[in-house]
């Protein structure tokens, strides 16, 4: 389970074909089932192969921005940091609300939306934005969203090839880490999980939690996780 108020942010770390992009899509689809909570707005930064774009027909999904569109990447990050700062003021005024759930209750605004930012292939985002002085403002603003967004209902779900791709300062703000199939034993050792649970033959979505190395299988919507089938299901959800 991913419980945003408790878990804050989530990382899916795995090699190519391990199911990390599918995991992000599944999380976004699940955000549309709000029987037990208020609305969720989903945004995406796709620094992978465009696997997040099939989410765009969903009515609660905003911009899905490809990584090569510098202007829109910066605009989305700026929008979320502005929202974060505006919410910080309002949540303090609403009885020092420490979570979105508390704010909804204290303010009488049950429809205050939760925000989920998906970032596929963090290592590519870091390579493009951390090393560039001109782009470092965007990279630092993303770090602010990671570290301060949880208390105001803004959360990040990101994927990376391995946990070591996320710098320590950012990794400390990610409360839940799902370790999928790695390319070598070092990936498991760095993540702090046993190296004899997953194998190169482990199916997509098979993994472990960093704080609980019991084997798990991530769910998908429907019976087939391939992009074409998932796109059809998204279309059905969007109607």
Rosetta silent file (secondary structure, phi, psi, omega in degrees, C-alpha in Angstrom):
SEQUENCE: XXXXXXXXXXXXXXXXXXXXXXXXXXXXXXXXXXXXXXXXXXXXXXXXXXXXXXXXXXXXXXXXXXXXXXXXXXXXXXXXXXXXXXXXXXXXXXXXXXXXXXXXXXXXXXXXXXXXXXXXXXXXXXXXXXXXXXXXXXXXXXXXXXXXXXXXXXXXXXXXXXXXXXXXXXXXXXXXXXXXXXXXXXXXXXXXXXXXXXXXXXXXXXXXXXXXXXXXXXXXXXXXXXXXXXXXXXXXXXX
SCORE:     score description
SCORE:     0.000 S_00000001
   1 L     0.000  150.204  169.551    0.000    0.000    0.000 S_00000001
   2 L  -119.011  110.805  179.498    0.987    3.641   -0.473 S_00000001
   3 L  -109.770  100.242 -168.467   -0.624    5.830    2.192 S_00000001
   4 H   -55.658  -43.075 -179.085    0.487    9.369    1.336 S_00000001
   5 H   -59.443  -36.233 -178.936   -0.050   11.020    4.739 S_00000001
   6 H   -88.285  -42.860 -172.373    2.135    8.347    6.349 S_00000001
   7 H   -88.602  -23.395  176.564    4.515    7.434    3.529 S_00000001
   8 L    73.386  -83.380 -178.870    5.039   10.872    2.004 S_00000001
   9 L  -128.274  161.303 -178.201    6.981    9.928   -1.132 S_00000001
  10 E  -139.533  141.797  178.923    7.754    6.624   -2.846 S_00000001
  11 E  -120.247  132.995  170.003   10.635    5.338   -4.993 S_00000001
  12 E  -109.703  115.664 -176.390   10.561    2.389   -7.404 S_00000001
  13 E  -115.488  122.886 -179.819   14.150    1.295   -8.132 S_00000001
  14 L  -171.277  165.130  179.893   14.875   -1.320  -10.769 S_00000001
  15 L   -75.373  174.594  177.736   16.592   -2.221  -13.994 S_00000001
  16 L   -59.858  133.490  179.750   15.051   -1.859  -17.440 S_00000001
  17 L    83.680    4.428 -178.236   11.980   -4.045  -17.810 S_00000001
  18 L   -83.964   -9.914  175.338   11.529   -4.528  -14.053 S_00000001
  19 L   103.801   14.063 -175.035    8.180   -2.746  -14.051 S_00000001
  20 H   -72.180  -37.782  176.395    8.973    0.631  -12.516 S_00000001
  21 H   -66.704  -41.282  176.409    7.193    2.728  -15.166 S_00000001
  22 H   -60.437  -37.580  178.442    4.177    0.420  -14.946 S_00000001
  23 H   -62.453  -41.088  177.468    4.239    0.899  -11.175 S_00000001
  24 H   -63.745  -42.559  178.949    4.015    4.672  -11.601 S_00000001
  25 H   -63.507  -42.476  179.801    1.106    4.270  -14.019 S_00000001
  26 H   -61.193  -42.607  179.157   -0.670    1.901  -11.649 S_00000001
  27 H   -61.971  -41.066  178.779   -0.292    4.346   -8.779 S_00000001
  28 H   -65.341  -40.781  178.250   -1.740    7.129  -10.936 S_00000001
  29 H   -64.732  -43.611 -179.973   -4.691    4.958  -11.952 S_00000001
  30 H   -61.679  -28.781 -179.973   -5.333    3.954   -8.344 S_00000001
  31 L   -64.573  -17.915  179.249   -5.416    7.643   -7.408 S_00000001
  32 L   -79.515  -13.906  178.771   -8.636    7.898   -9.392 S_00000001
  33 L   -93.910   96.249 -169.095  -10.472    5.575   -7.009 S_00000001
  34 L  -112.086   32.837 -178.236  -11.283    8.036   -4.238 S_00000001
  35 L   -60.462  -30.861 -176.431  -14.058    6.251   -2.355 S_00000001
  36 L  -103.966    8.803 -178.568  -12.110    6.595    0.900 S_00000001
  37 L  -159.272 -174.182 -179.843  -10.678   10.071    0.393 S_00000001
  38 L   -85.462 -172.894 -176.288  -10.873   13.333   -1.497 S_00000001
  39 L   -69.455  156.886  178.268   -9.785   14.107   -5.054 S_00000001
  40 E  -127.894  132.546  172.726   -6.243   13.647   -6.363 S_00000001
  41 E  -105.496  129.376 -176.227   -4.540   15.687   -9.096 S_00000001
  42 E  -113.435  135.613  173.864   -1.743   13.856  -10.921 S_00000001
  43 E  -127.980  161.928 -178.210    1.143   15.409  -12.885 S_00000001
  44 E  -144.509  144.334  169.873    4.086   13.740  -14.581 S_00000001
  45 E  -119.179  113.890 -173.526    7.660   14.329  -15.688 S_00000001
  46 E  -106.322   99.239  176.566    8.639   11.653  -18.189 S_00000001
  47 L  -102.142   18.834  178.051   12.408   11.315  -18.585 S_00000001
  48 L  -108.896 -129.936 -175.435   12.031    7.761  -19.879 S_00000001
  49 L  -102.615   21.649  179.308   10.435    6.397  -23.008 S_00000001
  50 L    84.683   16.282 -175.651    7.112    8.227  -22.849 S_00000001
  51 L   -70.133  -14.265  179.017    5.408    5.535  -20.785 S_00000001
  52 L   -88.389  -14.836 -172.512    3.506    8.047  -18.678 S_00000001
  53 H   -66.299  -23.979 -179.230    1.814    9.795  -21.580 S_00000001
  54 H   -68.603   -8.803  177.158   -0.951    7.194  -21.853 S_00000001
  55 H   -78.633  -13.887 -169.634   -2.325    8.594  -18.556 S_00000001
  56 L   -59.882  -29.848  179.056   -3.291   11.905  -20.181 S_00000001
  57 L   -67.199  -18.326 -177.283   -6.921   10.997  -21.028 S_00000001
  58 L   -66.192  133.856 -173.183   -7.752   10.614  -17.322 S_00000001
  59 L   -66.696  -21.553 -179.366   -9.741   13.654  -16.144 S_00000001
  60 L   -96.673    3.956  177.917   -7.743   14.074  -12.930 S_00000001
  61 E   -96.877  124.357  177.252   -4.366   13.964  -14.719 S_00000001
  62 E   -87.676 -132.113 -176.278   -2.873   17.335  -15.570 S_00000001
  63 E   -72.020  133.169  165.164    0.300   17.883  -17.540 S_00000001
  64 E  -111.127  106.599 -170.260    2.503   14.919  -18.469 S_00000001
  65 E  -102.874  129.142  175.849    5.691   16.685  -19.558 S_00000001
  66 E   -75.612  148.585 -172.326    8.435   14.986  -21.573 S_00000001
  67 L   -65.205  -19.590 -179.001   11.952   15.485  -20.270 S_00000001
  68 L   -87.377    2.350  179.160   13.219   17.268  -23.376 S_00000001
  69 L  -100.992   83.137 -173.164   10.749   20.141  -22.928 S_00000001
  70 H   -56.759  -42.402 -175.880   12.816   22.370  -20.626 S_00000001
  71 H   -64.052  -44.473 -178.414   10.291   25.197  -20.488 S_00000001
  72 H   -73.228  -32.910  174.441    7.352   23.009  -19.482 S_00000001
  73 H   -59.223  -49.636 -179.820    9.450   21.068  -16.953 S_00000001
  74 H   -62.843  -39.267 -178.046   10.393   24.336  -15.257 S_00000001
  75 H   -65.605  -41.463  179.986    6.822   25.614  -15.431 S_00000001
  76 H   -66.501  -44.464  178.439    5.383   22.494  -13.769 S_00000001
  77 H   -62.876  -40.116  178.539    7.961   22.523  -10.971 S_00000001
  78 H   -64.861  -40.682  178.027    7.345   26.248  -10.424 S_00000001
  79 H   -59.707  -43.311 -177.121    3.572   25.657  -10.287 S_00000001
  80 H   -72.992  -35.561  176.686    3.989   22.983   -7.608 S_00000001
  81 H   -70.138  -36.486  174.576    6.414   24.992   -5.491 S_00000001
  82 H   -62.715  -42.377  177.895    4.047   27.988   -5.634 S_00000001
  83 H   -63.002  -41.777  178.651    1.207   25.705   -4.553 S_00000001
  84 H   -58.300  -48.542 -177.680    3.347   24.309   -1.748 S_00000001
  85 H   -66.168  -38.018  178.190    4.145   27.776   -0.381 S_00000001
  86 H   -66.415  -40.159  179.534    0.517   28.913   -0.638 S_00000001
  87 H   -69.293  -35.847  179.721   -0.697   25.805    1.169 S_00000001
  88 H   -55.861  -40.280  179.187    1.864   26.141    3.950 S_00000001
  89 H   -67.269  -47.538 -177.471    0.260   29.450    4.952 S_00000001
  90 H   -65.193  -38.750 -176.577   -3.293   28.120    4.777 S_00000001
  91 H   -70.083  -33.289  175.607   -2.512   24.912    6.678 S_00000001
  92 H   -66.592  -37.309 -179.986   -0.914   26.831    9.542 S_00000001
  93 H   -71.423  -21.481 -179.419   -4.004   29.015    9.753 S_00000001
  94 L   -95.323   57.749  176.647   -6.219   25.899    9.888 S_00000001
  95 L    68.465   33.189  179.731   -5.156   24.791   13.360 S_00000001
  96 L    54.689   44.792 -179.402   -1.555   24.011   12.389 S_00000001
  97 L   -58.694  127.852 -176.130   -2.720   21.127   10.185 S_00000001
  98 L   -98.204   -9.897  177.581    0.197   18.725    9.694 S_00000001
  99 L  -142.979  166.325  176.779   -1.355   16.652    6.896 S_00000001
 100 H   -61.833  -40.622  179.834   -3.885   17.085    4.121 S_00000001
 101 H   -60.260  -43.169  177.534   -6.357   14.913    6.020 S_00000001
 102 H   -64.477  -40.483  179.665   -6.112   17.169    9.070 S_00000001
 103 H   -63.105  -45.744  179.265   -6.534   20.263    6.905 S_00000001
 104 H   -56.420  -41.899 -178.348   -9.648   18.868    5.232 S_00000001
 105 H   -71.481  -46.602 -175.813  -11.147   18.170    8.659 S_00000001
 106 H   -68.421  -35.614 -173.703  -10.091   21.426   10.355 S_00000001
 107 H   -92.879  -12.816 -175.045  -11.053   23.725    7.487 S_00000001
 108 L    71.597   25.729  179.697  -14.242   21.981    6.414 S_00000001
 109 L  -117.954   76.311 -176.688  -12.838   21.634    2.901 S_00000001
 110 L   -67.507  -14.985 -178.292  -13.032   17.887    2.120 S_00000001
 111 L   -94.260    7.215  173.709  -12.467   18.558   -1.583 S_00000001
 112 L   -58.412  118.709 -172.845   -8.978   20.043   -1.152 S_00000001
 113 L   -76.425  140.434  166.754   -7.095   17.923   -3.727 S_00000001
 114 E   -76.964  150.859 -179.517   -4.104   15.805   -2.959 S_00000001
 115 E  -121.324  130.490  177.957   -1.320   16.244   -5.537 S_00000001
 116 E  -122.281  119.642  176.714    0.825   13.418   -6.881 S_00000001
 117 E  -102.598  121.688  174.786    3.879   14.166   -9.052 S_00000001
 118 E   -95.511  136.302  174.785    5.266   11.240  -11.046 S_00000001
 119 E  -132.486  109.179 -179.047    8.893   11.377  -12.183 S_00000001
 120 E   -93.923  128.036 -179.838   10.034    8.532  -14.427 S_00000001
 121 L    68.938   68.182 -179.675   13.806    7.892  -14.645 S_00000001
 122 H   -57.233  -36.625 -176.100   15.138   10.203  -11.976 S_00000001
 123 H   -60.350  -33.580  177.290   18.742    9.520  -13.001 S_00000001
 124 H   -71.823  -40.396  175.786   18.093   11.209  -16.371 S_00000001
 125 H   -60.379  -44.683 -179.469   16.446   14.195  -14.684 S_00000001
 126 H   -63.779  -42.555 -179.803   19.404   14.529  -12.332 S_00000001
 127 H   -61.688  -36.111 -177.532   21.928   14.315  -15.175 S_00000001
 128 H   -80.530  -31.612 -168.879   20.135   17.087  -17.075 S_00000001
 129 H  -114.466  -24.302 -178.572   19.367   19.445  -14.194 S_00000001
 130 L   -78.284  -34.028 -175.150   21.812   18.909  -11.316 S_00000001
 131 L   -86.643   -8.390 -177.042   24.958   19.532  -13.356 S_00000001
 132 L  -102.368  125.553  178.679   23.665   22.650  -15.116 S_00000001
 133 L   -62.408  -39.820 -177.892   23.913   26.013  -13.360 S_00000001
 134 L   -66.738  -32.361 -176.701   21.045   27.370  -15.457 S_00000001
 135 L   -97.800   -6.258 -174.417   18.793   24.439  -14.577 S_00000001
 136 H   -62.991  -25.813  176.664   19.871   23.938  -10.967 S_00000001
 137 H   -60.424  -42.286  179.173   17.050   26.210   -9.765 S_00000001
 138 H   -66.201  -43.203 -179.995   14.551   23.657  -11.088 S_00000001
 139 H   -62.347  -43.430  179.481   16.485   20.761   -9.518 S_00000001
 140 H   -67.355  -35.419  177.726   16.616   22.493   -6.135 S_00000001
 141 H   -66.610  -36.750  175.379   12.905   23.327   -6.334 S_00000001
 142 H   -61.817  -41.357  176.835   12.166   19.654   -6.946 S_00000001
 143 H   -60.822  -35.063  177.470   14.137   18.858   -3.795 S_00000001
 144 H   -65.921  -40.494  177.327   11.957   21.323   -1.901 S_00000001
 145 H   -61.616  -43.295  178.130    8.824   19.537   -3.084 S_00000001
 146 H   -59.978  -45.001 -171.721   10.286   16.229   -1.870 S_00000001
 147 H   -83.026  -28.236 -173.455   11.232   17.573    1.552 S_00000001
 148 H  -117.313   -8.192 -173.600    8.282   19.870    2.315 S_00000001
 149 L   -73.698  -29.950 -174.480    5.371   18.641    0.227 S_00000001
 150 H   -54.015  -43.962 -174.423    4.201   15.789    2.441 S_00000001
 151 H   -71.524  -13.873  179.337    2.696   18.006    5.143 S_00000001
 152 H  -118.791   20.769  173.352    0.569   19.909    2.606 S_00000001
 153 L    77.025   25.759  176.044   -0.634   16.994    0.519 S_00000001
 154 E  -117.729  120.266 -171.132    1.920   17.167   -2.307 S_00000001
 155 E  -128.417  155.525 -179.415    3.728   13.879   -2.902 S_00000001
 156 E  -121.415  132.490  169.208    6.303   12.484   -5.332 S_00000001
 157 E  -117.567  119.053 -175.251    6.463    9.001   -6.832 S_00000001
 158 E  -129.004  157.421  175.308    9.687    8.499   -8.754 S_00000001
 159 E  -120.260  151.972  177.079   11.543    5.732  -10.499 S_00000001
 160 E  -153.246  163.701 -179.360   15.274    5.178  -10.841 S_00000001
 161 L   -70.713  -32.146  176.297   17.598    2.414  -11.978 S_00000001
 162 L  -157.171  163.074 -176.861   18.885    1.945   -8.424 S_00000001
 163 H   -63.413  -31.298 -178.621   18.617    3.619   -5.032 S_00000001
 164 H   -66.419  -14.837  178.013   22.161    5.003   -5.328 S_00000001
 165 H   -71.037  -18.805  179.176   20.987    7.189   -8.235 S_00000001
 166 L   -97.135  121.582 -178.522   19.124    9.351   -5.714 S_00000001
 167 L   -60.890  153.886 -173.004   21.496   11.556   -3.642 S_00000001
 168 H   -55.714  -41.080 -177.534   21.446   10.998    0.114 S_00000001
 169 H   -61.498  -40.035  178.410   19.785   14.324    0.935 S_00000001
 170 H   -76.815  -38.375 -179.185   16.838   13.508   -1.333 S_00000001
 171 H   -58.853  -33.396 -179.610   16.766    9.832   -0.405 S_00000001
 172 L   -66.700  -18.242  179.844   16.204   10.816    3.229 S_00000001
 173 L   -94.569    1.180 -179.590   12.912   12.477    2.219 S_00000001
 174 L  -104.857  108.253 -171.501   11.577    9.320    0.539 S_00000001
 175 L   -81.057  -25.486 -178.714    9.851    7.242    3.180 S_00000001
 176 E  -124.953  127.746  179.938    8.934    4.194    1.064 S_00000001
 177 E  -126.949  125.077  177.793   11.328    2.446   -1.331 S_00000001
 178 E  -106.913  118.810 -177.383   10.353   -0.513   -3.501 S_00000001
 179 E   -97.532  113.428  177.330   13.350   -2.477   -4.783 S_00000001
 180 E   -95.681 -173.623 -178.977   12.637   -4.250   -8.058 S_00000001
 181 L   -54.677  130.742 -179.632   14.952   -6.496  -10.088 S_00000001
 182 L  -104.316  164.158 -179.164   18.491   -5.049  -10.200 S_00000001
 183 L   -77.765  -24.636 -179.473   21.191   -5.436  -12.824 S_00000001
 184 L  -155.163  172.645 -177.735   23.723   -6.866  -10.351 S_00000001
 185 H   -63.043  -30.047 -179.587   24.203   -7.819   -6.692 S_00000001
 186 H   -58.811  -35.319  179.974   25.620   -4.395   -5.847 S_00000001
 187 H   -59.963  -40.214  178.294   22.198   -2.871   -6.452 S_00000001
 188 H   -70.953  -41.232 -178.830   20.687   -5.022   -3.702 S_00000001
 189 H   -62.951  -43.900  179.899   23.587   -4.428   -1.322 S_00000001
 190 H   -64.081  -35.871  179.718   23.380   -0.644   -1.741 S_00000001
 191 H   -77.035  -11.978  178.723   19.615   -0.786   -1.159 S_00000001
 192 L    77.108   29.517  178.801   20.166   -2.816    2.005 S_00000001
 193 L  -121.658  158.923  178.763   18.063   -5.813    0.933 S_00000001
 194 L   -59.926  146.718 -178.698   19.012   -9.491    0.482 S_00000001
 195 L   -96.405    2.806 -177.190   20.518  -10.342   -2.876 S_00000001
 196 L  -111.170   17.870  178.762   19.081  -13.865   -3.048 S_00000001
 197 L   -95.079  -49.123  179.248   15.375  -12.994   -3.248 S_00000001
 198 L   -99.704  152.505  178.985   15.116  -11.615   -6.783 S_00000001
 199 L  -133.322  170.044  175.578   16.824  -13.054   -9.861 S_00000001
 200 L   -58.394  -19.854 -179.921   17.233  -11.989  -13.506 S_00000001
 201 L   -92.115   -1.396  179.440   14.183  -14.169  -14.201 S_00000001
 202 L   -61.530  135.799 -176.297   11.946  -12.389  -11.670 S_00000001
 203 L   -71.371  161.035  176.251    8.855  -11.043  -13.470 S_00000001
 204 L   -55.841  140.325  179.620    8.100   -7.321  -13.792 S_00000001
 205 L    85.936   -4.636  176.671    6.672   -5.865  -10.594 S_00000001
 206 E   -84.267  130.700 -176.146    8.332   -8.450   -8.331 S_00000001
 207 E  -164.250 -164.513  178.784   10.242   -6.711   -5.556 S_00000001
 208 E  -142.894  152.325  168.332   10.898   -5.974   -1.908 S_00000001
 209 E   -83.256  143.693 -177.555   10.382   -3.039    0.409 S_00000001
 210 L   -61.605  -30.730 -179.351   13.650   -1.563    1.625 S_00000001
 211 L  -100.083    7.274  178.854   12.527   -1.905    5.245 S_00000001
 212 E  -155.739   94.139 -171.686   10.893   -5.325    4.761 S_00000001
 213 E   -75.196   16.960  174.667   12.719   -7.727    2.416 S_00000001
 214 E   -67.503  139.316 -177.276    9.740  -10.051    2.097 S_00000001
 215 E   -67.449  138.530  179.381    9.001  -10.747   -1.569 S_00000001
 216 E  -137.896  164.231  176.049    6.028   -8.850   -3.011 S_00000001
 217 E  -127.797  122.042  178.100    4.254   -8.399   -6.333 S_00000001
 218 L   -70.890  142.246 -179.848    2.990   -5.004   -7.425 S_00000001
 219 L   -82.258  160.766  170.721   -0.578   -4.930   -8.707 S_00000001
 220 L  -131.942  162.871  172.488   -1.747   -3.657  -12.077 S_00000001
 221 L   -79.552  125.672 -178.099   -5.146   -2.629  -13.353 S_00000001
 222 L    83.134 -158.089 -175.157   -6.604   -5.576  -15.260 S_00000001
 223 L  -111.608   -2.038 -173.343   -4.687   -8.701  -16.230 S_00000001
 224 L  -140.620  122.702 -176.868   -2.064   -7.346  -18.620 S_00000001
 225 L   -90.771    4.286 -179.292    0.502   -4.630  -17.899 S_00000001
 226 L   -66.550  148.210 -174.315    1.568   -3.992  -21.487 S_00000001
 227 H   -55.706  -39.593 -177.779    1.163   -0.358  -22.588 S_00000001
 228 H   -62.331  -45.029  179.574   -1.447   -1.105  -25.258 S_00000001
 229 H   -67.888  -41.909  179.337   -3.776   -2.908  -22.841 S_00000001
 230 H   -63.447  -36.138  178.215   -3.208   -0.332  -20.131 S_00000001
 231 H   -63.931  -38.881  177.401   -4.023    2.455  -22.611 S_00000001
 232 H   -63.249  -42.317  179.798   -7.361    0.749  -23.372 S_00000001
 233 H   -66.170  -38.391  176.102   -8.158    0.537  -19.653 S_00000001
 234 H   -61.568  -41.850  177.570   -7.250    4.205  -19.202 S_00000001
 235 H   -59.810  -39.931  177.748   -9.635    5.032  -22.014 S_00000001
 236 H   -66.980  -39.763  178.335  -12.398    3.119  -20.258 S_00000001
 237 H   -64.883  -32.870 -174.026  -11.675    4.901  -16.961 S_00000001
 238 H   -75.005  -17.707 -177.412  -11.761    8.267  -18.700 S_00000001
 239 L   -69.893    0.000    0.000  -15.306    7.819  -20.017 S_00000001
